Short mmCIF file of C-alpha atoms in Angstrom, two decimals:
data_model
loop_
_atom_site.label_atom_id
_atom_site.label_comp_id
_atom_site.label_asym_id
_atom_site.label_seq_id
_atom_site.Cartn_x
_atom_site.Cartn_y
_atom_site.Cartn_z
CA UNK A 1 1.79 -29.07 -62.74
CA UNK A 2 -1.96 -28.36 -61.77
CA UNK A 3 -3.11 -30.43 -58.71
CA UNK A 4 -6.03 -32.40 -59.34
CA UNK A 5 -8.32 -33.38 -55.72
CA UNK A 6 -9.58 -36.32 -55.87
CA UNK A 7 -12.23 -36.84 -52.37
CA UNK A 8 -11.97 -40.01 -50.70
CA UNK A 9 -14.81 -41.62 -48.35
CA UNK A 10 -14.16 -44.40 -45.97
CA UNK A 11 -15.12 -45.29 -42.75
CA UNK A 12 -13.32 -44.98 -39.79
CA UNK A 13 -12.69 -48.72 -38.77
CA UNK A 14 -9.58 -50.26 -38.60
CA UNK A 15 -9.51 -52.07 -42.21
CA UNK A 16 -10.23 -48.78 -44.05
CA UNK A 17 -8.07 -47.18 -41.52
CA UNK A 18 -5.20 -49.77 -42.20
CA UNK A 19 -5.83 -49.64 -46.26
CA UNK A 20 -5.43 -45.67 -46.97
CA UNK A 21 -2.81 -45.58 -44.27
CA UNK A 22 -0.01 -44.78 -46.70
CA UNK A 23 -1.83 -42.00 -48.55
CA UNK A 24 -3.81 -40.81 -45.50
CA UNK A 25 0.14 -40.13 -44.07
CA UNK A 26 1.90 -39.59 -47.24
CA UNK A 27 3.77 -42.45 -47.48
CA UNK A 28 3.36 -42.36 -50.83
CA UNK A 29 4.82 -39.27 -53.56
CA UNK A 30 0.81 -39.02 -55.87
CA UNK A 31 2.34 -37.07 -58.81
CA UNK A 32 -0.28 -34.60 -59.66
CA UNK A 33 -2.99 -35.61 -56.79
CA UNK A 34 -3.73 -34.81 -53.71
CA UNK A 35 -6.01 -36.92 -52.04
CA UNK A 36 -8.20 -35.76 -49.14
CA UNK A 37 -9.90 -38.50 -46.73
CA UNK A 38 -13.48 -38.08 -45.81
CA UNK A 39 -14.18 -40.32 -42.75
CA UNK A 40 -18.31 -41.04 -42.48
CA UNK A 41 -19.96 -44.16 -41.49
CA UNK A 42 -20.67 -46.75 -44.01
CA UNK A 43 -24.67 -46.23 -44.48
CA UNK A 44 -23.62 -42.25 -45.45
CA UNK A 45 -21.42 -43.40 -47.86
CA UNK A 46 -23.68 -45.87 -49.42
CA UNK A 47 -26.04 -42.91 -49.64
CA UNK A 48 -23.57 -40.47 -50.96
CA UNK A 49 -22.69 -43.34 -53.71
CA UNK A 50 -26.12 -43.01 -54.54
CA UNK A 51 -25.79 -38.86 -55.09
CA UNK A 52 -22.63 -39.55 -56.89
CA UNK A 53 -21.01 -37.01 -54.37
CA UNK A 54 -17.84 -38.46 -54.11
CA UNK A 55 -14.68 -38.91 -56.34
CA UNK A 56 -13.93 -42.70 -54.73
CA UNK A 57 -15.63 -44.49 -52.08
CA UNK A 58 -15.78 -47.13 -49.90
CA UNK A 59 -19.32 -48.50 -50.36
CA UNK A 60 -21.19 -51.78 -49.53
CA UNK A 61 -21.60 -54.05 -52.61
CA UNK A 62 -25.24 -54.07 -52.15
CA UNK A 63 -24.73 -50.30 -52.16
CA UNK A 64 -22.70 -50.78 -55.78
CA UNK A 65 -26.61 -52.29 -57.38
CA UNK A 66 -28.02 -48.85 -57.07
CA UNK A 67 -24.82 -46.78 -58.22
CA UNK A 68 -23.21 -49.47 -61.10
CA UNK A 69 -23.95 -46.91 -63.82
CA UNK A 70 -22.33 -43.79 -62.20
CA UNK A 71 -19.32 -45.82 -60.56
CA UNK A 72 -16.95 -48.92 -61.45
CA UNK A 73 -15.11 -51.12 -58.88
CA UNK A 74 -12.10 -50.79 -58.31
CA UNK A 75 -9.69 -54.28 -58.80
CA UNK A 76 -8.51 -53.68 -55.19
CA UNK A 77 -9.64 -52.89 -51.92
CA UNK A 78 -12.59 -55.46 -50.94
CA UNK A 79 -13.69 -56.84 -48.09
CA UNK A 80 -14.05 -60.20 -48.54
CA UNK A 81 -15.16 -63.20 -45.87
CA UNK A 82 -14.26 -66.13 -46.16
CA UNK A 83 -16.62 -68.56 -44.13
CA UNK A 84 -17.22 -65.47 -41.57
CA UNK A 85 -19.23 -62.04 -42.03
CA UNK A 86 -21.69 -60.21 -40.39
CA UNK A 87 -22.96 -62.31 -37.27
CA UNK A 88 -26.93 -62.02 -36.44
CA UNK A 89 -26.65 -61.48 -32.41
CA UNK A 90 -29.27 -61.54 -29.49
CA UNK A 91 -29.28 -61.76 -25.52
CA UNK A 92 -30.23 -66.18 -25.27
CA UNK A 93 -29.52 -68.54 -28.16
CA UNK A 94 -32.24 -69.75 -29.81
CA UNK A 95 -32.90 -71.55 -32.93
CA UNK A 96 -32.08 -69.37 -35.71
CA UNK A 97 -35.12 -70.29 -37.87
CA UNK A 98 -37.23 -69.06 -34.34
CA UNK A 99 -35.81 -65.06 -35.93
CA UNK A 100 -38.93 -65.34 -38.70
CA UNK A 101 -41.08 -62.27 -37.57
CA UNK A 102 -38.62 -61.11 -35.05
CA UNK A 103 -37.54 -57.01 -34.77
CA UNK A 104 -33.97 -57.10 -35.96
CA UNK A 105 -31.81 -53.87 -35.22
CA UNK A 106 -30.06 -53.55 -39.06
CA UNK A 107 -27.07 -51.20 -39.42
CA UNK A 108 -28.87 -49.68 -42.62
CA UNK A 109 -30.52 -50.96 -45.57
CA UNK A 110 -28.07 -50.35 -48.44
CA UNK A 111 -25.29 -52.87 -45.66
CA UNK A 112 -24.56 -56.25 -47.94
CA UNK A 113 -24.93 -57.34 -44.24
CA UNK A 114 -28.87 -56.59 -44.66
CA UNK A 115 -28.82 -58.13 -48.56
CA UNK A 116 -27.21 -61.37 -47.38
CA UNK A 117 -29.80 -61.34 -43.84
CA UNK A 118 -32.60 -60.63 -46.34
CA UNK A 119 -31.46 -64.14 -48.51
CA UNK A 120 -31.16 -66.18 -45.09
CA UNK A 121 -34.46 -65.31 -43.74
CA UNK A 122 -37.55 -64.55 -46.20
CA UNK A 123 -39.43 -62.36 -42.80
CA UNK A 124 -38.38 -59.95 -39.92
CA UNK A 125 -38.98 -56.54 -38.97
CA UNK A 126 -36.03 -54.56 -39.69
CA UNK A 127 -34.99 -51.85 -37.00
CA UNK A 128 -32.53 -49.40 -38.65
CA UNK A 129 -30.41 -47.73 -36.73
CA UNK A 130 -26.16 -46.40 -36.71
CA UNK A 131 -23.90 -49.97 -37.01
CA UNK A 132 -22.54 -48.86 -33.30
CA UNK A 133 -25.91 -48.47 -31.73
CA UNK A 134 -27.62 -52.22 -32.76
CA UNK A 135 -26.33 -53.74 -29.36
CA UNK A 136 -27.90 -50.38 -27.57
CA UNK A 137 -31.47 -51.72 -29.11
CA UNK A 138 -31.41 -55.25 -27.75
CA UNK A 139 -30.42 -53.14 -23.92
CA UNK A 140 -33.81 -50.82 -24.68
CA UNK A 141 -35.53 -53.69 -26.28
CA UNK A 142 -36.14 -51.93 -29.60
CA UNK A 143 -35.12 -55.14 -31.01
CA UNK A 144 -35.33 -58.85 -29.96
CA UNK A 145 -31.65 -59.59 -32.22
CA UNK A 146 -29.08 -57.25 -34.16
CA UNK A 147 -27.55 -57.60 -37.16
CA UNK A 148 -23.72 -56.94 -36.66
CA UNK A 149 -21.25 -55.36 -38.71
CA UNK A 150 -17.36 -54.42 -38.05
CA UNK A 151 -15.26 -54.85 -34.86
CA UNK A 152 -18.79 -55.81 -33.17
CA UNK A 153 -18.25 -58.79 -34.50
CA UNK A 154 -15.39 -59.56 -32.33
CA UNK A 155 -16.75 -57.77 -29.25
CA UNK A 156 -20.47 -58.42 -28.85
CA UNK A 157 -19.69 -61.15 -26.17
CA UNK A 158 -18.63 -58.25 -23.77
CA UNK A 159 -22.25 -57.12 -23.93
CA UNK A 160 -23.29 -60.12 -22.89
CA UNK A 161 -25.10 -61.19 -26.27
CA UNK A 162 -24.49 -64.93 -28.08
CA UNK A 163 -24.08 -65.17 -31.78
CA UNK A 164 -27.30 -66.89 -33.29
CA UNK A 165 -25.98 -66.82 -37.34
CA UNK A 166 -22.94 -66.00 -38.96
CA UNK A 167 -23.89 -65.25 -41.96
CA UNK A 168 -20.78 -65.50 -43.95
CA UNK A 169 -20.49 -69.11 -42.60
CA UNK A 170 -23.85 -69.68 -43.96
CA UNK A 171 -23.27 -68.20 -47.05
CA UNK A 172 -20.04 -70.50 -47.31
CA UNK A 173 -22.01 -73.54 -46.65
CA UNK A 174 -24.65 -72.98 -48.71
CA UNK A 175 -22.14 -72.36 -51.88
CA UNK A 176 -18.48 -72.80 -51.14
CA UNK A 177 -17.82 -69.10 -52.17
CA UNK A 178 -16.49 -66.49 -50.18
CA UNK A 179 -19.19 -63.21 -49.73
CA UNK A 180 -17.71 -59.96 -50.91
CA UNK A 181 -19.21 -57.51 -48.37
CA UNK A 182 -17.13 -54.23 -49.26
CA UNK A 183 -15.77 -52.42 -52.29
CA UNK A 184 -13.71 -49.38 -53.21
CA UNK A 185 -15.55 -48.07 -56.65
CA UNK A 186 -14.49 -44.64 -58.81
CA UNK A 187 -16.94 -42.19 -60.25
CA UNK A 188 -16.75 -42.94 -64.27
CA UNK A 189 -17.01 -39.32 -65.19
CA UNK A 190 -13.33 -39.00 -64.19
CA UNK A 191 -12.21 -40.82 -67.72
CA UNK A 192 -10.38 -44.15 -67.90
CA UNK A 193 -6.49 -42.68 -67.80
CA UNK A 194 -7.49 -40.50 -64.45
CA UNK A 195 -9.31 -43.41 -63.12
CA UNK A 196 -6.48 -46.14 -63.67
CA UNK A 197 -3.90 -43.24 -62.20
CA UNK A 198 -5.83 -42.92 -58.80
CA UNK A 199 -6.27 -46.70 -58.99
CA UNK A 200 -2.50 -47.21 -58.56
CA UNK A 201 -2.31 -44.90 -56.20
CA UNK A 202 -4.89 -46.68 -53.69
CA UNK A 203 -3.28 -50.15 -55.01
CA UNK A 204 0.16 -49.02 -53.90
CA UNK A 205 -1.56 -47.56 -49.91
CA UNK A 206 -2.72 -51.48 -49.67
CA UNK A 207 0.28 -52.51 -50.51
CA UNK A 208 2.68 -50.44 -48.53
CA UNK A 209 0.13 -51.70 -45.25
CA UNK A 210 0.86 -55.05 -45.81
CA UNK A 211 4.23 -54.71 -45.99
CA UNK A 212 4.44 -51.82 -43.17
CA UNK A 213 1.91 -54.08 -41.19
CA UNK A 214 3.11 -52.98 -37.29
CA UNK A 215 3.35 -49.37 -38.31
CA UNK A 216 0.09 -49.86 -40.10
CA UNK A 217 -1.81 -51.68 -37.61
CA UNK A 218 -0.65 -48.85 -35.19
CA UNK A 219 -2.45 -45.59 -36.87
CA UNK A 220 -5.39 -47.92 -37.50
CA UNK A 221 -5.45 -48.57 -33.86
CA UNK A 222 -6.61 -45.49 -32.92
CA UNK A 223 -10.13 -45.87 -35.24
CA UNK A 224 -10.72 -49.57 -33.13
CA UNK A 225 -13.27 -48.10 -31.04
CA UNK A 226 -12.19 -49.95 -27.81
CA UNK A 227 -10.22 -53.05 -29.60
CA UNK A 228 -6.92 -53.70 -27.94
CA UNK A 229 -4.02 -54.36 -30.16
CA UNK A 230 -4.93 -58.27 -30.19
CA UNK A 231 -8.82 -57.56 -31.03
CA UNK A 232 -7.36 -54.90 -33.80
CA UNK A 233 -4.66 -57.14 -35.11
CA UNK A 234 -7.35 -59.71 -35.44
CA UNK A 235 -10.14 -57.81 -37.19
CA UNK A 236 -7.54 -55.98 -40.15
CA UNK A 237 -5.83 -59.40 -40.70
CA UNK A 238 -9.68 -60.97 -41.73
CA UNK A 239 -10.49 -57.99 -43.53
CA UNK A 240 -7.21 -56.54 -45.54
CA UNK A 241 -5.29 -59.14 -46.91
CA UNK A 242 -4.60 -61.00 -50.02
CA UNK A 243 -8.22 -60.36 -51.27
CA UNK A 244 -7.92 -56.82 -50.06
CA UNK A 245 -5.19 -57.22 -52.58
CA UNK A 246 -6.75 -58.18 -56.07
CA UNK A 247 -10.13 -59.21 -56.45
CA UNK A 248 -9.28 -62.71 -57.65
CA UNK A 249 -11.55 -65.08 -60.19
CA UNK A 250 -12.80 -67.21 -56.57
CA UNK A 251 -14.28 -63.59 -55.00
CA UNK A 252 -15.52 -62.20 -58.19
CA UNK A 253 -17.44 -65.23 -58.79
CA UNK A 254 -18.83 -64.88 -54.98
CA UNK A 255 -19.74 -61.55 -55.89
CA UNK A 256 -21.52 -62.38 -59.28
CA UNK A 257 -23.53 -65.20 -57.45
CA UNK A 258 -24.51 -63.26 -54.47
CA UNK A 259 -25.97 -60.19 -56.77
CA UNK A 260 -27.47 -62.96 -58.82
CA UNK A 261 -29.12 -64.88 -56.46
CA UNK A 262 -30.09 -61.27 -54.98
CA UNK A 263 -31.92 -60.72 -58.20
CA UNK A 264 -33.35 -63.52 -58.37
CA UNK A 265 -34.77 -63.30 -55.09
CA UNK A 266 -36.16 -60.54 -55.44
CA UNK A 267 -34.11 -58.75 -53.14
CA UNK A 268 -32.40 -56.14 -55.41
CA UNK A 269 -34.52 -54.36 -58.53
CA UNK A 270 -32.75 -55.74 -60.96
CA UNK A 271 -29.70 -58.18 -62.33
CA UNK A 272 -26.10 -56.44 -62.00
CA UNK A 273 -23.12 -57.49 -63.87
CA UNK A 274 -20.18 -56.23 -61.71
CA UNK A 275 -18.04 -53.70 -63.81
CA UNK A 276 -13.82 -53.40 -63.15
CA UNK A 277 -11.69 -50.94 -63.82
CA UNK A 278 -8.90 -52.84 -65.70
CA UNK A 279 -5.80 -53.72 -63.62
#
């Protein structure tokens, strides 16, 4: 049987870490695949969405607007919040509307973070700079708040910083829907029956994490960045679980609104109509 490669790209957090457990490990027999994992930040992978240089990929959905004709979503593997998200963070609490004009440190432009900051507040100067160095701009005073993304969202009280917005609340409030923030997507050049193969596959890592969750929770400990096992048990159970699972009608029709109302504000180029890969 010839061995087809099929490339990987996630980042190296504790959800991703937790979700591809089973194949990073080979927990899983993958018939005629191998599968290798390409661990990069998730502003290089929204880029290398955008080349089309990998064969899967963990990508932001506002990432997925630039790349929807090159890759399809995946029905698994989102991360989904559900009245939480990325939190908007500075050094003393003010009143959020008082961020109008403000330098915000962003953790890169293609984030949904930055999308769903972009629909909350109409002007700021965005400060781009790596997800794990918008605290380090506040400290220099680069930037007067940061946008936060991943286990910061759980930590940024050790660096002495109060949460001004959380933006998934907001989003929540403002239309009872959860906010899709991540997706796994597949390159369409790969052909439907290769593409719904390596879907079950990735379906069947989720799965065996949720059911393997301590031995799980342990390998993705290691990518926490400074989470203990309570922090790390805490930030994989918001962001894999049952909507890691199946994107279900509720998140789908968070996603369609958000890229709508992204559209419609102007924020993204033009209107999107998520594409799935069939379950």
């Amino acid at each position: 049987m010839n061995t087809r490669l099929i490339r990987i790209g996630h980042s190296p957090d504790p959800d991703d870490a937790f979700m591809f457990y089973a194949l990073a490990k080979e927990r899983l027999q993958t018939g005629r695949f191998r599968f290798q994992h390409i661990l990069e930040a998730i502003d290089t992978l929204n880029g290398w969405a955008i080349e089309g240089k990998l064969e899967v990929t963990a990508l932001s959905v506002h990432a997925y607007t630039y790349v929807a004709d090159r890759y399809i979503l995946l029905p698994h593997g989102a991360s989904i919040g559900r009245n939480y998200g990325p939190i908007v963070v500075a050094k003393r609490r003010f009143d959020p509307a008082d961020l109008r004009g403000k330098r915000i440190a962003i953790p890169g432009k293609f984030t949904t973070a930055f999308l769903v900051l972009r629909l909350y507040l109409d002007e700021f100067q965005a400060v781009e700079v790596p997800f794990d160095q918008v605290f380090d701009a506040i400290d220099s005073d680069k930037a007067d708040a940061a946008l936060v993304i991943h286990e910061g969202q759980l930590t940024f009280e050790t660096h002495g910083l109060t949460k001004l917005v959380d933006l998934g609340g907001w989003w929540h409030d403002r239309t009872g829907l959860p906010l899709p923030l991540g997706a796994n997507a597949i390159r369409k050049d790969l052909g439907e029956p290769c593409c719904l193969e390596v879907s079950g596959y990735l379906r069947a890592s989720i799965d065996y994490g949720l059911a393997h969750r301590q031995e799980a929770l342990q390998y993705a400990m290691q990518f926490g960045r400074g989470l203990d096992a309570r922090l790390a048990d805490r930030f994989v159970g918001m962001y894999v679980n049952e909507d890691t699972r199946a994107w279900n009608e509720e998140c789908r029709r968070g996603l369609e609104h958000l890229l709508n109302l992204a559209w419609e504000q102007g924020v993204i180029a033009r209107r999107i109509h998520p594409e799935f890969l069939p379950d």
